[in-house]
Protein backbone atom coordinates (compact mmCIF):
# COMPACT_ATOMS: atom_id res chain seq x y z
CA UNK A 1 0.00 0.00 0.00
CA UNK A 2 1.40 3.41 -1.02
CA UNK A 3 0.73 6.32 1.31
CA UNK A 4 0.15 9.79 -0.17
CA UNK A 5 2.98 12.19 0.83
CA UNK A 6 0.52 14.55 2.55
CA UNK A 7 -0.73 11.74 4.78
CA UNK A 8 2.86 10.83 5.66
CA UNK A 9 3.45 14.42 6.81
CA UNK A 10 0.24 14.44 8.88
CA UNK A 11 1.13 11.08 10.44
CA UNK A 12 4.63 12.32 11.27
CA UNK A 13 3.25 15.49 12.91
CA UNK A 14 0.81 13.45 14.99
CA UNK A 15 3.59 11.11 16.09
CA UNK A 16 5.79 14.05 17.09
CA UNK A 17 2.89 15.64 18.99
CA UNK A 18 2.18 12.41 20.85
CA UNK A 19 5.85 11.94 21.71
CA UNK A 20 6.28 15.48 23.02
CA UNK A 21 3.08 15.20 25.04
CA UNK A 22 4.57 12.15 26.74
CA UNK A 23 7.80 14.05 27.37
CA UNK A 24 6.15 17.14 28.84
CA UNK A 25 6.75 19.60 25.99
CA UNK A 26 9.04 21.95 27.91
CA UNK A 27 6.63 23.14 30.61
CA UNK A 28 8.75 22.14 33.59
CA UNK A 29 8.31 23.71 37.00
CA UNK A 30 9.92 27.14 37.29
CA UNK A 31 13.27 27.52 39.01
CA UNK A 32 13.30 29.54 42.24
CA UNK A 33 14.45 33.15 42.19
CA UNK A 34 17.26 34.62 44.28
CA UNK A 35 16.64 37.34 46.89
CA UNK A 36 20.28 38.11 47.72
CA UNK A 37 21.93 41.37 46.77
CA UNK A 38 24.34 39.64 44.37
CA UNK A 39 24.72 41.21 40.93
CA UNK A 40 23.23 38.13 39.23
CA UNK A 41 20.34 37.65 41.71
CA UNK A 42 17.74 39.56 39.66
CA UNK A 43 18.28 37.19 36.68
CA UNK A 44 18.06 33.89 38.58
CA UNK A 45 14.91 31.78 38.06
CA UNK A 46 12.62 31.01 35.14
CA UNK A 47 11.35 33.43 32.51
CA UNK A 48 8.91 33.07 29.61
CA UNK A 49 7.73 35.21 26.71
CA UNK A 50 4.13 35.79 25.76
CA UNK A 51 2.78 33.55 23.02
CA UNK A 52 3.49 34.98 19.55
CA UNK A 53 2.49 33.96 16.04
CA UNK A 54 5.20 32.24 14.03
CA UNK A 55 4.60 31.10 10.43
CA UNK A 56 0.90 30.29 10.97
CA UNK A 57 1.64 28.46 14.21
CA UNK A 58 2.63 29.87 17.59
CA UNK A 59 5.72 29.98 19.75
CA UNK A 60 7.12 31.19 23.05
CA UNK A 61 10.59 31.41 24.54
CA UNK A 62 11.69 30.25 27.99
CA UNK A 63 14.88 30.98 29.94
CA UNK A 64 16.05 29.15 33.05
CA UNK A 65 19.02 30.57 34.99
CA UNK A 66 20.76 29.11 38.06
CA UNK A 67 23.30 31.06 40.16
CA UNK A 68 26.76 29.53 40.46
CA UNK A 69 28.38 32.44 42.35
CA UNK A 70 27.67 36.06 43.27
CA UNK A 71 28.80 37.07 39.78
CA UNK A 72 27.98 34.08 37.55
CA UNK A 73 25.13 31.83 36.42
CA UNK A 74 24.36 28.90 34.14
CA UNK A 75 21.24 28.26 32.08
CA UNK A 76 19.35 27.82 28.84
CA UNK A 77 17.14 29.89 26.51
CA UNK A 78 14.84 27.71 24.39
CA UNK A 79 12.03 28.59 21.95
CA UNK A 80 9.04 26.22 21.80
CA UNK A 81 6.75 25.89 18.75
CA UNK A 82 3.08 24.83 18.89
CA UNK A 83 0.45 23.77 16.36
CA UNK A 84 -2.23 26.47 16.20
CA UNK A 85 -2.04 30.09 17.30
CA UNK A 86 -2.50 29.89 21.09
CA UNK A 87 0.62 28.08 22.40
CA UNK A 88 -1.63 25.41 23.84
CA UNK A 89 -1.09 21.68 24.02
CA UNK A 90 2.32 20.08 23.83
CA UNK A 91 5.11 21.79 21.94
CA UNK A 92 5.95 20.08 18.68
CA UNK A 93 9.46 21.46 18.31
CA UNK A 94 12.05 23.34 20.29
CA UNK A 95 14.94 25.49 19.15
CA UNK A 96 17.89 25.78 21.46
CA UNK A 97 18.60 29.52 21.24
CA UNK A 98 21.33 29.56 23.91
CA UNK A 99 21.99 26.36 25.86
CA UNK A 100 24.65 25.33 28.31
CA UNK A 101 25.23 28.97 29.20
CA UNK A 102 28.03 29.66 31.69
CA UNK A 103 28.15 33.43 32.13
CA UNK A 104 30.17 35.79 34.36
CA UNK A 105 29.30 39.43 35.08
CA UNK A 106 31.68 41.80 33.27
CA UNK A 107 30.28 45.24 34.13
CA UNK A 108 27.54 47.51 32.82
CA UNK A 109 26.82 49.71 29.81
CA UNK A 110 24.10 52.04 28.55
CA UNK A 111 21.70 50.58 25.98
CA UNK A 112 18.36 51.97 24.84
CA UNK A 113 18.21 54.53 27.66
CA UNK A 114 18.87 52.01 30.46
CA UNK A 115 21.91 50.53 32.18
CA UNK A 116 22.33 46.86 31.29
CA UNK A 117 24.54 44.18 32.78
CA UNK A 118 27.25 42.73 30.58
CA UNK A 119 28.12 39.03 30.81
CA UNK A 120 30.81 37.02 29.05
CA UNK A 121 31.14 33.28 28.79
CA UNK A 122 30.19 30.26 26.77
CA UNK A 123 27.17 28.41 25.39
CA UNK A 124 26.70 25.33 23.23
CA UNK A 125 25.95 27.63 20.27
CA UNK A 126 28.92 29.95 20.60
CA UNK A 127 31.24 31.66 23.04
CA UNK A 128 30.62 35.31 23.53
CA UNK A 129 29.02 38.17 25.29
CA UNK A 130 25.48 38.86 26.43
CA UNK A 131 23.67 41.90 27.81
CA UNK A 132 20.65 41.58 30.06
CA UNK A 133 18.24 44.01 31.70
CA UNK A 134 15.52 43.43 34.32
CA UNK A 135 12.72 45.89 35.02
CA UNK A 136 10.50 44.44 37.75
CA UNK A 137 9.37 41.04 36.46
CA UNK A 138 10.42 41.70 32.84
CA UNK A 139 13.71 40.53 31.30
CA UNK A 140 15.21 41.78 28.05
CA UNK A 141 18.14 40.06 26.36
CA UNK A 142 20.55 41.71 23.97
CA UNK A 143 20.23 40.47 20.38
CA UNK A 144 23.28 38.21 19.96
CA UNK A 145 22.86 38.28 16.17
CA UNK A 146 22.47 42.08 15.94
CA UNK A 147 25.01 44.93 15.83
CA UNK A 148 27.75 44.97 18.48
CA UNK A 149 29.75 47.68 20.25
CA UNK A 150 33.57 47.88 20.11
CA UNK A 151 33.83 45.32 22.97
CA UNK A 152 31.56 42.80 21.23
CA UNK A 153 28.38 43.36 23.31
CA UNK A 154 24.95 43.72 21.71
CA UNK A 155 23.81 47.23 20.82
CA UNK A 156 20.12 46.27 20.53
CA UNK A 157 17.62 44.14 22.39
CA UNK A 158 15.70 41.29 20.78
CA UNK A 159 12.36 42.54 19.42
CA UNK A 160 9.61 42.97 22.02
CA UNK A 161 7.89 39.64 21.32
CA UNK A 162 10.95 37.98 22.89
CA UNK A 163 10.71 40.01 26.12
CA UNK A 164 10.46 37.52 28.97
CA UNK A 165 8.38 37.64 32.16
CA UNK A 166 9.27 35.94 35.42
CA UNK A 167 7.41 32.67 35.97
CA UNK A 168 6.10 32.66 39.53
One Martini backbone bead per residue (centre of mass of N, CA, C, O) as a GRO file, in nm:
protein
  168
    1UNK     BB    1   0.095   0.037   0.024
    2UNK     BB    2   0.045   0.373  -0.069
    3UNK     BB    3   0.138   0.680   0.063
    4UNK     BB    4   0.058   0.986   0.080
    5UNK     BB    5   0.257   1.252   0.149
    6UNK     BB    6   0.053   1.407   0.327
    7UNK     BB    7  -0.002   1.170   0.527
    8UNK     BB    8   0.284   1.146   0.629
    9UNK     BB    9   0.300   1.427   0.756
   10UNK     BB   10   0.064   1.395   0.950
   11UNK     BB   11   0.172   1.146   1.097
   12UNK     BB   12   0.431   1.276   1.197
   13UNK     BB   13   0.302   1.505   1.363
   14UNK     BB   14   0.143   1.319   1.553
   15UNK     BB   15   0.387   1.170   1.667
   16UNK     BB   16   0.531   1.416   1.781
   17UNK     BB   17   0.300   1.510   1.966
   18UNK     BB   18   0.287   1.252   2.136
   19UNK     BB   19   0.579   1.253   2.235
   20UNK     BB   20   0.579   1.539   2.370
   21UNK     BB   21   0.353   1.479   2.568
   22UNK     BB   22   0.516   1.256   2.719
   23UNK     BB   23   0.765   1.474   2.778
   24UNK     BB   24   0.607   1.778   2.836
   25UNK     BB   25   0.703   2.027   2.632
   26UNK     BB   26   0.866   2.241   2.845
   27UNK     BB   27   0.674   2.260   3.131
   28UNK     BB   28   0.838   2.314   3.371
   29UNK     BB   29   0.924   2.397   3.657
   30UNK     BB   30   1.016   2.661   3.817
   31UNK     BB   31   1.268   2.839   3.918
   32UNK     BB   32   1.411   2.986   4.164
   33UNK     BB   33   1.487   3.260   4.302
   34UNK     BB   34   1.684   3.556   4.414
   35UNK     BB   35   1.732   3.764   4.724
   36UNK     BB   36   1.989   3.873   4.693
   37UNK     BB   37   2.255   4.124   4.624
   38UNK     BB   38   2.352   4.005   4.384
   39UNK     BB   39   2.414   4.075   4.052
   40UNK     BB   40   2.247   3.799   3.954
   41UNK     BB   41   1.973   3.769   4.111
   42UNK     BB   42   1.758   3.903   3.905
   43UNK     BB   43   1.803   3.642   3.689
   44UNK     BB   44   1.708   3.426   3.868
   45UNK     BB   45   1.529   3.171   3.707
   46UNK     BB   46   1.216   3.192   3.539
   47UNK     BB   47   1.129   3.256   3.189
   48UNK     BB   48   0.863   3.409   2.971
   49UNK     BB   49   0.697   3.449   2.696
   50UNK     BB   50   0.478   3.534   2.501
   51UNK     BB   51   0.265   3.457   2.273
   52UNK     BB   52   0.349   3.395   1.923
   53UNK     BB   53   0.349   3.431   1.598
   54UNK     BB   54   0.464   3.150   1.367
   55UNK     BB   55   0.397   3.054   1.066
   56UNK     BB   56   0.082   2.984   1.164
   57UNK     BB   57   0.172   2.953   1.443
   58UNK     BB   58   0.334   2.906   1.763
   59UNK     BB   59   0.527   3.082   2.026
   60UNK     BB   60   0.788   3.045   2.286
   61UNK     BB   61   1.000   3.159   2.542
   62UNK     BB   62   1.266   3.016   2.757
   63UNK     BB   63   1.427   3.082   3.079
   64UNK     BB   64   1.703   2.928   3.272
   65UNK     BB   65   1.853   3.032   3.588
   66UNK     BB   66   2.163   2.958   3.771
   67UNK     BB   67   2.346   3.006   4.039
   68UNK     BB   68   2.719   2.995   4.105
   69UNK     BB   69   2.755   3.300   4.191
   70UNK     BB   70   2.764   3.638   4.250
   71UNK     BB   71   2.877   3.655   3.914
   72UNK     BB   72   2.721   3.379   3.823
   73UNK     BB   73   2.575   3.162   3.556
   74UNK     BB   74   2.337   2.926   3.442
   75UNK     BB   75   2.178   2.804   3.121
   76UNK     BB   76   1.867   2.854   2.922
   77UNK     BB   77   1.740   2.917   2.579
   78UNK     BB   78   1.405   2.838   2.462
   79UNK     BB   79   1.210   2.755   2.180
   80UNK     BB   80   0.855   2.702   2.134
   81UNK     BB   81   0.642   2.505   1.931
   82UNK     BB   82   0.301   2.528   1.793
   83UNK     BB   83  -0.001   2.426   1.720
   84UNK     BB   84  -0.129   2.695   1.637
   85UNK     BB   85  -0.217   3.029   1.808
   86UNK     BB   86  -0.196   2.952   2.158
   87UNK     BB   87   0.018   2.769   2.303
   88UNK     BB   88  -0.119   2.486   2.304
   89UNK     BB   89  -0.019   2.222   2.426
   90UNK     BB   90   0.217   2.058   2.291
   91UNK     BB   91   0.515   2.072   2.182
   92UNK     BB   92   0.676   2.017   1.846
   93UNK     BB   93   0.921   2.218   1.907
   94UNK     BB   94   1.272   2.303   1.952
   95UNK     BB   95   1.495   2.587   2.012
   96UNK     BB   96   1.830   2.636   2.075
   97UNK     BB   97   1.947   2.936   2.144
   98UNK     BB   98   2.072   2.903   2.455
   99UNK     BB   99   2.301   2.661   2.572
  100UNK     BB  100   2.506   2.607   2.831
  101UNK     BB  101   2.536   2.840   3.007
  102UNK     BB  102   2.837   3.043   3.112
  103UNK     BB  103   2.825   3.328   3.316
  104UNK     BB  104   2.998   3.652   3.362
  105UNK     BB  105   3.035   3.935   3.508
  106UNK     BB  106   3.150   4.261   3.323
  107UNK     BB  107   2.936   4.484   3.379
  108UNK     BB  108   2.835   4.795   3.225
  109UNK     BB  109   2.579   4.959   3.010
  110UNK     BB  110   2.441   5.151   2.768
  111UNK     BB  111   2.088   5.082   2.657
  112UNK     BB  112   1.811   5.227   2.558
  113UNK     BB  113   1.820   5.415   2.838
  114UNK     BB  114   1.981   5.189   2.995
  115UNK     BB  115   2.125   4.976   3.237
  116UNK     BB  116   2.331   4.708   3.166
  117UNK     BB  117   2.437   4.383   3.181
  118UNK     BB  118   2.745   4.222   3.149
  119UNK     BB  119   2.835   3.914   2.977
  120UNK     BB  120   3.064   3.635   2.988
  121UNK     BB  121   3.112   3.330   2.775
  122UNK     BB  122   2.925   3.027   2.730
  123UNK     BB  123   2.794   2.804   2.471
  124UNK     BB  124   2.683   2.572   2.248
  125UNK     BB  125   2.675   2.789   2.008
  126UNK     BB  126   2.864   3.013   2.162
  127UNK     BB  127   3.096   3.236   2.226
  128UNK     BB  128   3.050   3.527   2.455
  129UNK     BB  129   2.818   3.799   2.467
  130UNK     BB  130   2.589   3.951   2.716
  131UNK     BB  131   2.283   4.127   2.758
  132UNK     BB  132   2.097   4.250   3.052
  133UNK     BB  133   1.747   4.331   3.162
  134UNK     BB  134   1.569   4.444   3.454
  135UNK     BB  135   1.203   4.515   3.504
  136UNK     BB  136   1.108   4.365   3.748
  137UNK     BB  137   0.934   4.100   3.562
  138UNK     BB  138   1.137   4.193   3.323
  139UNK     BB  139   1.321   4.054   3.039
  140UNK     BB  140   1.611   4.153   2.855
  141UNK     BB  141   1.784   4.070   2.557
  142UNK     BB  142   2.044   4.069   2.371
  143UNK     BB  143   2.122   4.068   2.035
  144UNK     BB  144   2.345   3.826   1.915
  145UNK     BB  145   2.281   3.906   1.587
  146UNK     BB  146   2.350   4.191   1.615
  147UNK     BB  147   2.482   4.469   1.684
  148UNK     BB  148   2.804   4.586   1.798
  149UNK     BB  149   3.036   4.683   1.995
  150UNK     BB  150   3.376   4.716   2.051
  151UNK     BB  151   3.348   4.462   2.273
  152UNK     BB  152   3.089   4.264   2.167
  153UNK     BB  153   2.821   4.396   2.245
  154UNK     BB  154   2.510   4.454   2.235
  155UNK     BB  155   2.299   4.727   2.075
  156UNK     BB  156   2.042   4.537   2.106
  157UNK     BB  157   1.735   4.415   2.134
  158UNK     BB  158   1.515   4.211   2.122
  159UNK     BB  159   1.227   4.189   2.027
  160UNK     BB  160   0.936   4.219   2.214
  161UNK     BB  161   0.836   3.915   2.182
  162UNK     BB  162   1.112   3.830   2.364
  163UNK     BB  163   1.005   3.918   2.616
  164UNK     BB  164   1.037   3.840   2.955
  165UNK     BB  165   0.870   3.662   3.223
  166UNK     BB  166   0.823   3.582   3.527
  167UNK     BB  167   0.795   3.277   3.686
  168UNK     BB  168   0.594   3.189   3.976
   0.00000   0.00000   0.00000
